[in-house]
Structures are given as C-alpha cells and as structure tokens.
Amino acid sequence: MKICIYGAGAIGGYLGVQLARAGADVSLIARGAHLAAMRERGLTLLAGEEKHTVHPRCTDDAAELGVQDYVIITLKAHSITGVIEKMQPLLGPHTRIVTAVNGIPYWYFHKHGGPYENATLESIDPGGRQWRELGAERAIGCIVYPATEIEAPGVIRHVYGNNFPLGEPSGEITPDVQRLADLFVAAGMKAPVLDRIRDEIWLKLWGNVCFNPISALTHATLDVICTDPATRALSRAIMVETQGIAETFGVKFRVDVERRIEGARKVGAHKTSMLQDLERGRPMEIDPLVTVVQEMGRLTGIATPALDSVLAMVTQRARIAGLYDGVSTPADPRALAVA
Ligand SMILES: NC(=O)C1=CN([C@@H]2O[C@H](COP(=O)(O)OP(=O)(O)OC[C@H]3O[C@@H](n4cnc5c(N)ncnc54)[C@H](OP(=O)(O)O)[C@@H]3O)[C@@H](O)[C@H]2O)C=CC1
Ligand SMILES: CC(C)(CO)C(=O)C(=O)O
C-alpha cells in the first residue's frame, strides 16, 4: 500500500514518522530547508521524552513517486489549489485523497444529497478546480485533532493528541477507509471511522471559525479568549451563527456551544495556528476556516453579522502583514443591517 503525504510539515511530518515506524511504504512531499534537513538527517519526532528518527523517501517532485493508493494532504488548506497540477502524477483510477486539513474540504457537497449536491465553494476551491482535477469521488474526510509543530527543519514536536477521525463523504464504511484506519491504528493513532464525517468537521471548525481569528486580532491564547467575558461572548455569537448554517445542511452537533467553549478553555495557554502563522509571517488560513462559513451562510440566506465583523478585521490585519491574498469579500450589507 503506497502512501504519499503531500505537505509534510507539522501534521504531515507527525503522520509520516508514525506511519514509517509502523513499516508503511510512505513518501513525503515537502520543500525548502525542511525538505533538505529530512533528506540529509531523516525526520525526527519529539514526543514527550521519546525521540524517533525515520528515513522515508522525501521529495518536492511528485513525478518521482508515481501513482499512490492514498495521498494524504496535510498542506495548509489555502495551498491546495496551487499544487493541483503537481499532484497529478500521484493520482490513478483507484487513488484515494485524504483531506487532513482544518476547515471545509473541497469535496464537502459530494454525496451530500439535497439541493446543494455537487455544489462547489468559491472561498476554498476557486473555479471548482480541486473538485474536478483532484476529484471529489477520490476523497476521504479526515479531522485533525492533534497539535504538532515544526521545531526545526526536519524535527517535529508533538504537543498533544493522536486522534484522526476518518470518513467517506457517503457515510459508507468502505474497505478503502477501513484499511487506512487500520493502518493509522497500527501506527499508534486513533482513527475512528465515522458514518457522519461532516458532523465532526463542523465540530472542529466551530472552534477554528471564532478562536483563530479572535486570537490573531488580540494575540490572546485560548484560555484567555474563553475566559474573558467579552471575547467569550463574541466567540459564542459566531458559534451560534455557524451552528445555524451547519444545521441547515443537516449537521448534528453532539455538544452545545458552552461545552465546546469550555473544552477549548481547558486546552490552556495555547496560541491558535492562525496566531502562530501571523507571528511567524506565514500566510493565514482565513478562507478555509472563516470566509467559507460566511459563503455557506450566504448560500442558505443566514445572516452572519458577528462573523462578518471579525472576518473583515482579520482579513485587513492579514493583508497589512502581507499574509493574505485570498477571496474574502466585504461583509454582506444585508447581514450587517440585521445586526
Ligand atoms: N499543526 C497543528 O497543530 C494543527 C494543524 N491543523 C491543520 O492541519 C493542516 C496542516 O497544518 P500544519 O501541518 O500545521 O501546516 P505546515 O505549514 O506545518 O505544513 C505544511 C507543509 O507543506 C509545505 N508546503 C507548502 N506548499 C508546498 C508545496 N507546493 N510543495 C511542497 N511542500 C509544500 C509547507 O512548506 P512551507 O513551510 O515552506 O510553506 C509545510 O512544510 C492545516 O489545515 C492546519 O490548520 C489542524 C490541527 C492542528
Ligand atoms: C487549537 C485549535 C483547536 C484552535 O481552534 C486549532 O485547531 C488551531 O489552532 O487551528
């Protein structure tokens, strides 16, 4: 079983080490100093007191690897469109693409049913290119619950968690998704196969859509955002808007807003990935985590005044820092009028 991890940074590097340690035939696609270090010294995972170094194939050229059984995308979600052509040599008629990224994935409305079946979302998949050229029918969903960092080129630091829920867009438990889950488990991770993967996507996104932009605007850590009454109320307002949109698409939330906020508070003095990106001068994942929810709100006619305001500010912040060139549009005047 040939597996390629495309964008083997913090999360992809963690997966790469775990899969390589389990004996999987895994190749990593990366670039720059991180790629050079992995080629020279291997890829090292630091997890608590443990240290593991592996030596999988590492390249920046997918053509060297050929057709894969699974391509696990662990790029930042806003980078996916930019590598569609480079990814083609990895894709054969039976290749499955696993979207191990935050936010709404390109395949979201594949096998969704109802009036939105086969719709594409401009904020995450401009022109529907990912849908067509990667293939919605190839997709397997994956939620990334662990936190990891690139501590130095070629070195991944595991911070917490090992849970990567997986699921087919159709909800079926197919041999493809089961085989991948079994491999993840053999590699020391949790990988429950879900028959309602979209519920879990929104549960994760529920936090990202509010905590990430608020943290980038305030530089506050999760515990502070969730404790300060004003930022907690703003988070709640965005989450309530988000919940309304998701429920219109048939999503079921297994916890309520307060419990979700409490869960984030307990994570502690953690900087969200968007704040870390801002501080490190790296492009911020605004469209896949925030703009897409606004776009889905507009699709359903649900106003998102709190989200619109925060999105306007975080987009401006990112543009000024030179870390955003996405699609975010000005807040919908109709939504602001409702506010
Ligand atoms: N890290 C975490 O703790 C968590 C991350 N996530 C999500 O997981 C996803 C991945 O995040 P994360 O691992 O942190 O991101 P990283 O930026 O650490 O990893 C992505 C890697 O892909 C590389 N890359 C980008 N473009 C290319 C290209 N064209 N060719 C080859 N390599 C490329 C990047 O290199 P370069 O640095 O040069 O751009 C980087 O090394 C995101 O959606 C994130 O939100 C979710 C939960 C937690
Ligand atoms: C830590 C957390 C859960 C914040 O929403 C996250 O996923 C991120 O930083 O992107």
mmCIF file of C-alpha atoms and ligand atoms in Angstrom:
data_model
loop_
_atom_site.group_PDB
_atom_site.id
_atom_site.type_symbol
_atom_site.label_atom_id
_atom_site.label_comp_id
_atom_site.label_asym_id
_atom_site.label_seq_id
_atom_site.Cartn_x
_atom_site.Cartn_y
_atom_site.Cartn_z
ATOM 1 C CA MET A 1 0.000 0.000 0.000
ATOM 2 C CA LYS A 2 1.695 3.191 -1.216
ATOM 3 C CA ILE A 3 1.025 6.344 0.770
ATOM 4 C CA CYS A 4 2.178 9.855 -0.025
ATOM 5 C CA ILE A 5 1.901 12.705 2.437
ATOM 6 C CA TYR A 6 1.638 15.946 0.473
ATOM 7 C CA GLY A 7 2.847 18.897 2.574
ATOM 8 C CA ALA A 8 4.752 17.017 5.267
ATOM 9 C CA GLY A 9 5.045 19.872 7.757
ATOM 10 C CA ALA A 10 3.856 19.793 11.372
ATOM 11 C CA ILE A 11 0.895 17.413 10.956
ATOM 12 C CA GLY A 12 2.124 15.578 7.861
ATOM 13 C CA GLY A 13 5.528 15.091 9.465
ATOM 14 C CA TYR A 14 3.930 13.604 12.582
ATOM 15 C CA LEU A 15 1.854 11.228 10.437
ATOM 16 C CA GLY A 16 4.930 10.426 8.352
ATOM 17 C CA VAL A 17 7.009 9.374 11.345
ATOM 18 C CA GLN A 18 4.209 7.288 12.827
ATOM 19 C CA LEU A 19 3.432 5.527 9.542
ATOM 20 C CA ALA A 20 7.106 4.918 8.746
ATOM 21 C CA ARG A 21 7.675 3.467 12.215
ATOM 22 C CA ALA A 22 4.782 1.070 11.550
ATOM 23 C CA GLY A 23 6.541 -0.128 8.388
ATOM 24 C CA ALA A 24 4.251 1.594 5.865
ATOM 25 C CA ASP A 25 5.505 2.430 2.375
ATOM 26 C CA VAL A 26 5.255 6.181 2.930
ATOM 27 C CA SER A 27 6.758 9.056 0.919
ATOM 28 C CA LEU A 28 6.828 12.686 1.977
ATOM 29 C CA ILE A 29 6.477 15.776 -0.189
ATOM 30 C CA ALA A 30 7.884 18.946 1.318
ATOM 31 C CA ARG A 31 10.135 21.828 0.316
ATOM 32 C CA GLY A 32 12.838 24.249 1.387
ATOM 33 C CA ALA A 33 15.091 23.821 4.408
ATOM 34 C CA HIS A 34 12.706 21.300 5.992
ATOM 35 C CA LEU A 35 12.978 19.025 2.947
ATOM 36 C CA ALA A 36 16.750 19.431 2.814
ATOM 37 C CA ALA A 37 17.062 18.501 6.500
ATOM 38 C CA MET A 38 14.812 15.449 6.114
ATOM 39 C CA ARG A 39 16.861 14.234 3.164
ATOM 40 C CA GLU A 40 20.122 14.742 4.985
ATOM 41 C CA ARG A 41 19.308 13.599 8.526
ATOM 42 C CA GLY A 42 15.880 11.955 8.324
ATOM 43 C CA LEU A 43 12.710 13.142 10.035
ATOM 44 C CA THR A 44 12.685 13.255 13.830
ATOM 45 C CA LEU A 45 9.632 13.245 16.086
ATOM 46 C CA LEU A 46 9.955 14.537 19.645
ATOM 47 C CA ALA A 47 7.050 13.301 21.774
ATOM 48 C CA GLY A 48 7.474 13.878 25.498
ATOM 49 C CA GLU A 49 10.700 12.122 26.445
ATOM 50 C CA GLU A 50 10.649 9.987 23.304
ATOM 51 C CA LYS A 51 12.645 10.678 20.167
ATOM 52 C CA HIS A 52 12.185 8.759 16.919
ATOM 53 C CA THR A 53 14.005 9.314 13.629
ATOM 54 C CA VAL A 54 12.861 7.775 10.357
ATOM 55 C CA HIS A 55 14.211 7.934 6.808
ATOM 56 C CA PRO A 56 11.304 7.791 4.356
ATOM 57 C CA ARG A 57 11.582 8.949 0.725
ATOM 58 C CA CYS A 58 11.382 12.747 0.702
ATOM 59 C CA THR A 59 10.991 14.902 -2.388
ATOM 60 C CA ASP A 60 9.435 18.054 -3.815
ATOM 61 C CA ASP A 61 8.595 16.295 -7.076
ATOM 62 C CA ALA A 62 5.528 14.039 -7.134
ATOM 63 C CA ALA A 63 6.588 12.645 -10.517
ATOM 64 C CA GLU A 64 9.405 10.753 -8.741
ATOM 65 C CA LEU A 65 6.837 8.799 -6.723
ATOM 66 C CA GLY A 66 4.205 7.697 -9.241
ATOM 67 C CA VAL A 67 0.660 6.540 -8.582
ATOM 68 C CA GLN A 68 -0.284 6.068 -4.919
ATOM 69 C CA ASP A 69 -3.022 4.201 -3.072
ATOM 70 C CA TYR A 70 -3.555 7.106 -0.677
ATOM 71 C CA VAL A 71 -2.461 10.731 -0.924
ATOM 72 C CA ILE A 72 -2.834 12.415 2.460
ATOM 73 C CA ILE A 73 -2.994 16.190 2.021
ATOM 74 C CA THR A 74 -1.540 17.990 5.029
ATOM 75 C CA LEU A 75 -0.861 21.316 3.363
ATOM 76 C CA LYS A 76 -2.428 24.429 4.772
ATOM 77 C CA ALA A 77 -5.835 24.346 3.093
ATOM 78 C CA HIS A 78 -5.241 27.582 1.171
ATOM 79 C CA SER A 79 -2.211 25.963 -0.561
ATOM 80 C CA ILE A 80 -4.103 23.072 -2.153
ATOM 81 C CA THR A 81 -5.216 24.777 -5.370
ATOM 82 C CA GLY A 82 -1.613 25.780 -6.049
ATOM 83 C CA VAL A 83 -0.420 22.151 -6.209
ATOM 84 C CA ILE A 84 -3.239 20.572 -8.232
ATOM 85 C CA GLU A 85 -1.069 20.099 -11.304
ATOM 86 C CA LYS A 86 1.963 18.889 -9.345
ATOM 87 C CA MET A 87 -0.215 16.283 -7.628
ATOM 88 C CA GLN A 88 -1.418 14.632 -10.846
ATOM 89 C CA PRO A 89 1.397 12.027 -11.146
ATOM 90 C CA LEU A 90 0.263 10.589 -7.792
ATOM 91 C CA LEU A 91 -3.312 10.026 -8.925
ATOM 92 C CA GLY A 92 -4.510 6.841 -10.596
ATOM 93 C CA PRO A 93 -8.009 5.423 -11.056
ATOM 94 C CA HIS A 94 -8.047 3.893 -7.548
ATOM 95 C CA THR A 95 -6.129 6.555 -5.601
ATOM 96 C CA ARG A 96 -7.919 7.967 -2.573
ATOM 97 C CA ILE A 97 -7.191 11.522 -1.405
ATOM 98 C CA VAL A 98 -7.393 12.092 2.343
ATOM 99 C CA THR A 99 -8.001 15.727 3.318
ATOM 100 C CA ALA A 100 -6.213 16.047 6.672
ATOM 101 C CA VAL A 101 -6.747 19.795 6.929
ATOM 102 C CA ASN A 102 -8.797 22.179 9.027
ATOM 103 C CA GLY A 103 -11.951 23.754 7.650
ATOM 104 C CA ILE A 104 -14.423 22.755 4.974
ATOM 105 C CA PRO A 105 -12.816 20.463 2.345
ATOM 106 C CA TYR A 106 -13.346 20.820 -1.404
ATOM 107 C CA TRP A 107 -15.471 17.654 -1.639
ATOM 108 C CA TYR A 108 -17.987 18.804 1.011
ATOM 109 C CA PHE A 109 -21.134 18.536 -1.149
ATOM 110 C CA HIS A 110 -20.119 15.271 -2.841
ATOM 111 C CA LYS A 111 -22.674 12.586 -1.886
ATOM 112 C CA HIS A 112 -24.306 15.205 0.313
ATOM 113 C CA GLY A 113 -27.801 14.883 -1.096
ATOM 114 C CA GLY A 114 -30.436 17.591 -1.260
ATOM 115 C CA PRO A 115 -30.366 20.886 -3.131
ATOM 116 C CA TYR A 116 -26.627 21.505 -2.633
ATOM 117 C CA GLU A 117 -25.443 18.172 -4.042
ATOM 118 C CA ASN A 118 -22.244 18.735 -6.075
ATOM 119 C CA ALA A 119 -22.010 22.461 -5.227
ATOM 120 C CA THR A 120 -18.505 23.914 -5.012
ATOM 121 C CA LEU A 121 -17.400 26.719 -2.715
ATOM 122 C CA GLU A 122 -15.503 29.625 -4.210
ATOM 123 C CA SER A 123 -13.735 30.623 -0.994
ATOM 124 C CA ILE A 124 -11.966 27.261 -0.667
ATOM 125 C CA ASP A 125 -11.992 25.963 -4.236
ATOM 126 C CA PRO A 126 -11.920 28.831 -6.740
ATOM 127 C CA GLY A 127 -13.463 27.770 -10.037
ATOM 128 C CA GLY A 128 -14.094 24.261 -8.650
ATOM 129 C CA ARG A 129 -10.635 23.108 -9.769
ATOM 130 C CA GLN A 130 -9.932 20.888 -6.745
ATOM 131 C CA TRP A 131 -13.306 19.217 -7.202
ATOM 132 C CA ARG A 132 -12.660 18.463 -10.880
ATOM 133 C CA GLU A 133 -8.904 17.915 -11.012
ATOM 134 C CA LEU A 134 -8.290 16.150 -7.703
ATOM 135 C CA GLY A 135 -11.693 14.514 -7.928
ATOM 136 C CA ALA A 136 -14.487 14.681 -5.388
ATOM 137 C CA GLU A 137 -15.013 10.937 -5.851
ATOM 138 C CA ARG A 138 -11.446 10.253 -4.635
ATOM 139 C CA ALA A 139 -11.934 11.993 -1.289
ATOM 140 C CA ILE A 140 -11.863 10.572 2.221
ATOM 141 C CA GLY A 141 -12.504 13.070 5.029
ATOM 142 C CA CYS A 142 -10.166 13.399 7.992
ATOM 143 C CA ILE A 143 -10.299 15.625 11.059
ATOM 144 C CA VAL A 144 -7.004 16.657 12.618
ATOM 145 C CA TYR A 145 -7.289 16.770 16.423
ATOM 146 C CA PRO A 146 -3.606 16.566 17.434
ATOM 147 C CA ALA A 147 -1.381 19.624 17.806
ATOM 148 C CA THR A 148 2.193 19.494 16.495
ATOM 149 C CA GLU A 149 4.877 21.986 15.437
ATOM 150 C CA ILE A 150 7.953 22.058 13.233
ATOM 151 C CA GLU A 151 10.522 22.755 15.950
ATOM 152 C CA ALA A 152 13.409 22.979 13.490
ATOM 153 C CA PRO A 153 13.870 21.807 9.900
ATOM 154 C CA GLY A 154 13.451 18.030 9.959
ATOM 155 C CA VAL A 155 12.207 18.000 13.563
ATOM 156 C CA ILE A 156 8.537 17.712 14.593
ATOM 157 C CA ARG A 157 7.397 18.384 18.151
ATOM 158 C CA HIS A 158 4.245 16.547 19.225
ATOM 159 C CA VAL A 159 2.217 18.784 21.571
ATOM 160 C CA TYR A 160 -0.931 16.759 22.244
ATOM 161 C CA GLY A 161 -3.428 14.283 20.798
ATOM 162 C CA ASN A 162 -3.397 11.434 18.283
ATOM 163 C CA ASN A 163 -6.969 11.341 17.012
ATOM 164 C CA PHE A 164 -7.651 11.494 13.252
ATOM 165 C CA PRO A 165 -11.316 10.562 12.666
ATOM 166 C CA LEU A 166 -11.873 9.376 9.078
ATOM 167 C CA GLY A 167 -14.971 9.055 6.931
ATOM 168 C CA GLU A 168 -16.302 8.630 3.425
ATOM 169 C CA PRO A 169 -18.412 11.514 2.095
ATOM 170 C CA SER A 170 -21.189 8.948 1.501
ATOM 171 C CA GLY A 171 -21.005 7.711 5.096
ATOM 172 C CA GLU A 172 -20.298 4.149 3.942
ATOM 173 C CA ILE A 173 -17.679 2.095 5.779
ATOM 174 C CA THR A 174 -15.776 1.043 2.668
ATOM 175 C CA PRO A 175 -12.725 -1.257 2.548
ATOM 176 C CA ASP A 176 -10.632 1.784 1.489
ATOM 177 C CA VAL A 177 -11.438 3.845 4.569
ATOM 178 C CA GLN A 178 -11.272 0.829 6.891
ATOM 179 C CA ARG A 179 -7.833 -0.183 5.571
ATOM 180 C CA LEU A 180 -6.487 3.311 6.155
ATOM 181 C CA ALA A 181 -7.990 3.450 9.646
ATOM 182 C CA ASP A 182 -6.432 0.072 10.491
ATOM 183 C CA LEU A 183 -3.041 1.365 9.363
ATOM 184 C CA PHE A 184 -3.373 4.548 11.446
ATOM 185 C CA VAL A 185 -4.260 2.441 14.486
ATOM 186 C CA ALA A 186 -1.326 0.095 13.856
ATOM 187 C CA ALA A 187 0.837 3.230 13.746
ATOM 188 C CA GLY A 188 -0.263 4.263 17.240
ATOM 189 C CA MET A 189 -3.009 6.731 16.395
ATOM 190 C CA LYS A 190 -6.750 6.794 16.891
ATOM 191 C CA ALA A 191 -8.767 6.725 13.672
ATOM 192 C CA PRO A 192 -12.457 6.077 14.272
ATOM 193 C CA VAL A 193 -14.336 5.624 11.002
ATOM 194 C CA LEU A 194 -17.390 7.861 11.140
ATOM 195 C CA ASP A 195 -20.595 7.485 9.158
ATOM 196 C CA ARG A 196 -21.311 11.227 9.571
ATOM 197 C CA ILE A 197 -17.901 12.783 8.938
ATOM 198 C CA ARG A 198 -19.398 16.244 8.258
ATOM 199 C CA ASP A 199 -20.690 16.487 11.857
ATOM 200 C CA GLU A 200 -17.109 16.111 13.085
ATOM 201 C CA ILE A 201 -15.753 18.591 10.512
ATOM 202 C CA TRP A 202 -18.114 21.243 11.880
ATOM 203 C CA LEU A 203 -17.371 20.359 15.493
ATOM 204 C CA LYS A 204 -13.692 21.122 14.864
ATOM 205 C CA LEU A 205 -14.465 24.122 12.659
ATOM 206 C CA TRP A 206 -16.774 25.517 15.360
ATOM 207 C CA GLY A 207 -13.652 26.397 17.332
ATOM 208 C CA ASN A 208 -11.466 27.468 14.415
ATOM 209 C CA VAL A 209 -14.050 29.876 12.970
ATOM 210 C CA CYS A 210 -14.055 32.029 16.116
ATOM 211 C CA PHE A 211 -10.979 31.341 18.260
ATOM 212 C CA ASN A 212 -8.492 31.521 15.389
ATOM 213 C CA PRO A 213 -9.402 34.996 14.060
ATOM 214 C CA ILE A 214 -10.040 36.386 17.541
ATOM 215 C CA SER A 215 -6.620 35.174 18.645
ATOM 216 C CA ALA A 216 -4.957 36.696 15.578
ATOM 217 C CA LEU A 217 -6.650 40.031 16.342
ATOM 218 C CA THR A 218 -5.986 40.065 20.080
ATOM 219 C CA HIS A 219 -2.903 37.823 20.423
ATOM 220 C CA ALA A 220 -4.742 36.116 23.282
ATOM 221 C CA THR A 221 -4.342 32.395 23.985
ATOM 222 C CA LEU A 222 -7.330 30.018 24.045
ATOM 223 C CA ASP A 223 -7.758 30.113 27.834
ATOM 224 C CA VAL A 224 -7.928 33.922 27.814
ATOM 225 C CA ILE A 225 -10.356 34.148 24.872
ATOM 226 C CA CYS A 226 -12.649 31.625 26.551
ATOM 227 C CA THR A 227 -12.481 33.255 29.998
ATOM 228 C CA ASP A 228 -12.688 36.971 29.246
ATOM 229 C CA PRO A 229 -16.464 37.681 29.191
ATOM 230 C CA ALA A 230 -16.355 39.860 26.060
ATOM 231 C CA THR A 231 -14.276 37.551 23.833
ATOM 232 C CA ARG A 232 -16.181 34.545 25.157
ATOM 233 C CA ALA A 233 -19.462 36.257 24.182
ATOM 234 C CA LEU A 234 -18.096 37.137 20.743
ATOM 235 C CA SER A 235 -16.954 33.539 20.241
ATOM 236 C CA ARG A 236 -20.387 32.312 21.305
ATOM 237 C CA ALA A 237 -22.111 34.704 18.860
ATOM 238 C CA ILE A 238 -20.019 33.440 15.943
ATOM 239 C CA MET A 239 -20.585 29.836 17.011
ATOM 240 C CA VAL A 240 -24.360 30.323 17.169
ATOM 241 C CA GLU A 241 -24.341 31.780 13.643
ATOM 242 C CA THR A 242 -22.156 28.888 12.465
ATOM 243 C CA GLN A 243 -24.392 26.309 14.110
ATOM 244 C CA GLY A 244 -27.456 27.750 12.340
ATOM 245 C CA ILE A 245 -25.738 27.416 8.978
ATOM 246 C CA ALA A 246 -24.433 23.891 9.611
ATOM 247 C CA GLU A 247 -27.822 22.677 10.841
ATOM 248 C CA THR A 248 -29.406 23.944 7.618
ATOM 249 C CA PHE A 249 -27.123 21.464 5.858
ATOM 250 C CA GLY A 250 -28.310 18.681 8.178
ATOM 251 C CA VAL A 251 -25.353 18.696 10.566
ATOM 252 C CA LYS A 252 -25.908 17.482 14.135
ATOM 253 C CA PHE A 253 -23.774 18.900 16.968
ATOM 254 C CA ARG A 254 -23.183 16.381 19.738
ATOM 255 C CA VAL A 255 -22.243 19.037 22.304
ATOM 256 C CA ASP A 256 -23.652 22.511 22.957
ATOM 257 C CA VAL A 257 -21.853 25.835 22.494
ATOM 258 C CA GLU A 258 -20.920 26.234 26.171
ATOM 259 C CA ARG A 259 -19.387 22.776 26.360
ATOM 260 C CA ARG A 260 -17.376 23.389 23.183
ATOM 261 C CA ILE A 261 -16.043 26.683 24.577
ATOM 262 C CA GLU A 262 -15.184 25.012 27.887
ATOM 263 C CA GLY A 263 -13.288 22.296 26.009
ATOM 264 C CA ALA A 264 -11.182 24.962 24.293
ATOM 265 C CA ARG A 265 -10.606 26.830 27.579
ATOM 266 C CA LYS A 266 -9.219 23.668 29.135
ATOM 267 C CA VAL A 267 -6.602 23.404 26.346
ATOM 268 C CA GLY A 268 -4.952 26.258 28.241
ATOM 269 C CA ALA A 269 -2.450 28.937 27.213
ATOM 270 C CA HIS A 270 -2.253 27.708 23.621
ATOM 271 C CA LYS A 271 -1.774 30.009 20.638
ATOM 272 C CA THR A 272 -4.079 29.077 17.744
ATOM 273 C CA SER A 273 -2.446 28.170 14.453
ATOM 274 C CA MET A 274 -3.655 31.469 12.939
ATOM 275 C CA LEU A 275 -1.915 33.482 15.644
ATOM 276 C CA GLN A 276 1.225 31.365 15.250
ATOM 277 C CA ASP A 277 1.134 31.974 11.490
ATOM 278 C CA LEU A 278 0.764 35.742 11.990
ATOM 279 C CA GLU A 279 3.651 35.827 14.442
ATOM 280 C CA ARG A 280 5.870 33.764 12.117
ATOM 281 C CA GLY A 281 4.977 35.775 8.994
ATOM 282 C CA ARG A 282 3.270 32.793 7.313
ATOM 283 C CA PRO A 283 0.077 33.015 5.206
ATOM 284 C CA MET A 284 -3.003 32.811 7.413
ATOM 285 C CA GLU A 285 -5.652 30.133 6.793
ATOM 286 C CA ILE A 286 -8.535 32.624 6.711
ATOM 287 C CA ASP A 287 -10.640 31.472 3.770
ATOM 288 C CA PRO A 288 -10.870 27.749 4.662
ATOM 289 C CA LEU A 289 -11.738 28.472 8.309
ATOM 290 C CA VAL A 290 -13.752 31.694 8.257
ATOM 291 C CA THR A 291 -14.681 33.016 4.799
ATOM 292 C CA VAL A 292 -16.130 29.648 3.834
ATOM 293 C CA VAL A 293 -18.618 29.821 6.712
ATOM 294 C CA GLN A 294 -19.687 33.280 5.535
ATOM 295 C CA GLU A 295 -20.080 31.891 1.993
ATOM 296 C CA MET A 296 -22.180 28.972 3.269
ATOM 297 C CA GLY A 297 -24.263 31.441 5.287
ATOM 298 C CA ARG A 298 -24.984 33.391 2.131
ATOM 299 C CA LEU A 299 -25.902 30.178 0.307
ATOM 300 C CA THR A 300 -28.510 29.459 2.965
ATOM 301 C CA GLY A 301 -29.633 33.068 3.484
ATOM 302 C CA ILE A 302 -28.479 33.047 7.120
ATOM 303 C CA ALA A 303 -27.026 36.353 8.329
ATOM 304 C CA THR A 304 -23.603 36.232 9.995
ATOM 305 C CA PRO A 305 -23.077 39.714 11.474
ATOM 306 C CA ALA A 306 -20.621 38.711 14.201
ATOM 307 C CA LEU A 307 -18.580 36.549 11.832
ATOM 308 C CA ASP A 308 -18.631 39.256 9.132
ATOM 309 C CA SER A 309 -17.158 41.833 11.505
ATOM 310 C CA VAL A 310 -14.372 39.582 12.764
ATOM 311 C CA LEU A 311 -13.633 38.384 9.233
ATOM 312 C CA ALA A 312 -13.363 41.971 7.957
ATOM 313 C CA MET A 313 -10.861 42.811 10.689
ATOM 314 C CA VAL A 314 -8.741 39.679 10.498
ATOM 315 C CA THR A 315 -8.553 39.946 6.714
ATOM 316 C CA GLN A 316 -7.389 43.545 6.999
ATOM 317 C CA ARG A 317 -4.847 42.518 9.640
ATOM 318 C CA ALA A 318 -3.509 39.758 7.415
ATOM 319 C CA ARG A 319 -3.356 41.987 4.326
ATOM 320 C CA ILE A 320 -1.394 44.622 6.223
ATOM 321 C CA ALA A 321 1.021 41.923 7.346
ATOM 322 C CA GLY A 322 1.283 40.703 3.723
ATOM 323 C CA LEU A 323 -0.101 37.311 4.740
ATOM 324 C CA TYR A 324 -3.347 37.165 2.774
ATOM 325 C CA ASP A 325 -4.237 37.266 -0.887
ATOM 326 C CA GLY A 326 -7.433 35.243 -0.784
ATOM 327 C CA VAL A 327 -11.021 35.806 -1.768
ATOM 328 C CA SER A 328 -12.602 37.278 1.378
ATOM 329 C CA THR A 329 -15.279 39.766 0.380
ATOM 330 C CA PRO A 330 -16.559 42.789 2.305
ATOM 331 C CA ALA A 331 -19.209 41.977 4.861
ATOM 332 C CA ASP A 332 -22.668 41.434 3.379
ATOM 333 C CA PRO A 333 -24.592 44.726 3.883
ATOM 334 C CA ARG A 334 -27.798 42.690 4.311
ATOM 335 C CA ALA A 335 -26.216 40.807 7.202
ATOM 336 C CA LEU A 336 -24.952 43.998 8.822
ATOM 337 C CA ALA A 337 -28.419 45.530 8.542
ATOM 338 C CA VAL A 338 -29.801 42.592 10.535
ATOM 339 C CA ALA A 339 -27.175 43.203 13.209
HETATM 340 N N1 LIG B 1 -0.146 21.959 13.347
HETATM 341 C C1 LIG B 1 -1.198 21.676 14.109
HETATM 342 O O1 LIG B 1 -1.078 21.508 15.327
HETATM 343 C C2 LIG B 1 -2.562 21.535 13.523
HETATM 344 C C3 LIG B 1 -2.801 21.711 12.173
HETATM 345 N N2 LIG B 1 -4.060 21.507 11.682
HETATM 346 C C4 LIG B 1 -4.329 21.689 10.270
HETATM 347 O O2 LIG B 1 -3.556 20.762 9.520
HETATM 348 C C5 LIG B 1 -3.217 21.336 8.249
HETATM 349 C C6 LIG B 1 -1.702 21.309 8.107
HETATM 350 O O3 LIG B 1 -1.167 22.184 9.095
HETATM 351 P P1 LIG B 1 0.353 22.183 9.515
HETATM 352 O O4 LIG B 1 0.908 20.828 9.456
HETATM 353 O O5 LIG B 1 0.415 22.909 10.804
HETATM 354 O O6 LIG B 1 0.998 23.083 8.362
HETATM 355 P P2 LIG B 1 2.526 23.217 7.975
HETATM 356 O O7 LIG B 1 2.683 24.542 7.320
HETATM 357 O O8 LIG B 1 3.410 22.885 9.137
HETATM 358 O O9 LIG B 1 2.734 22.059 6.901
HETATM 359 C C7 LIG B 1 2.508 22.205 5.538
HETATM 360 C C8 LIG B 1 3.807 21.893 4.844
HETATM 361 O O10 LIG B 1 3.571 21.883 3.443
HETATM 362 C C9 LIG B 1 4.677 22.556 2.830
HETATM 363 N N3 LIG B 1 4.287 23.016 1.507
HETATM 364 C C10 LIG B 1 3.502 24.066 1.182
HETATM 365 N N4 LIG B 1 3.394 24.173 -0.149
HETATM 366 C C11 LIG B 1 4.152 23.177 -0.672
HETATM 367 C C12 LIG B 1 4.464 22.784 -1.989
HETATM 368 N N5 LIG B 1 3.970 23.428 -3.041
HETATM 369 N N6 LIG B 1 5.280 21.713 -2.168
HETATM 370 C C13 LIG B 1 5.796 21.061 -1.122
HETATM 371 N N7 LIG B 1 5.538 21.393 0.165
HETATM 372 C C14 LIG B 1 4.729 22.441 0.383
HETATM 373 C C15 LIG B 1 4.959 23.694 3.772
HETATM 374 O O11 LIG B 1 6.210 24.271 3.488
HETATM 375 P P3 LIG B 1 6.459 25.840 3.798
HETATM 376 O O12 LIG B 1 6.645 25.918 5.273
HETATM 377 O O13 LIG B 1 7.684 26.130 3.012
HETATM 378 O O14 LIG B 1 5.247 26.583 3.343
HETATM 379 C C16 LIG B 1 4.892 22.968 5.114
HETATM 380 O O15 LIG B 1 6.084 22.322 5.431
HETATM 381 C C17 LIG B 1 -3.808 22.758 8.250
HETATM 382 O O16 LIG B 1 -5.062 22.749 7.636
HETATM 383 C C18 LIG B 1 -3.950 23.060 9.745
HETATM 384 O O17 LIG B 1 -4.964 24.015 10.029
HETATM 385 C C19 LIG B 1 -5.087 21.101 12.476
HETATM 386 C C20 LIG B 1 -4.894 20.916 13.807
HETATM 387 C C21 LIG B 1 -3.657 21.174 14.454
HETATM 388 C C1 LIG B 2 -6.091 24.961 18.722
HETATM 389 C C2 LIG B 2 -7.280 24.993 17.815
HETATM 390 C C3 LIG B 2 -8.243 23.919 18.261
HETATM 391 C C4 LIG B 2 -7.961 26.356 17.983
HETATM 392 O O1 LIG B 2 -9.207 26.483 17.434
HETATM 393 C C5 LIG B 2 -6.873 24.761 16.387
HETATM 394 O O2 LIG B 2 -7.331 23.857 15.746
HETATM 395 C C6 LIG B 2 -5.951 25.674 15.701
HETATM 396 O O3 LIG B 2 -5.171 26.354 16.340
HETATM 397 O O4 LIG B 2 -6.006 25.729 14.450
#
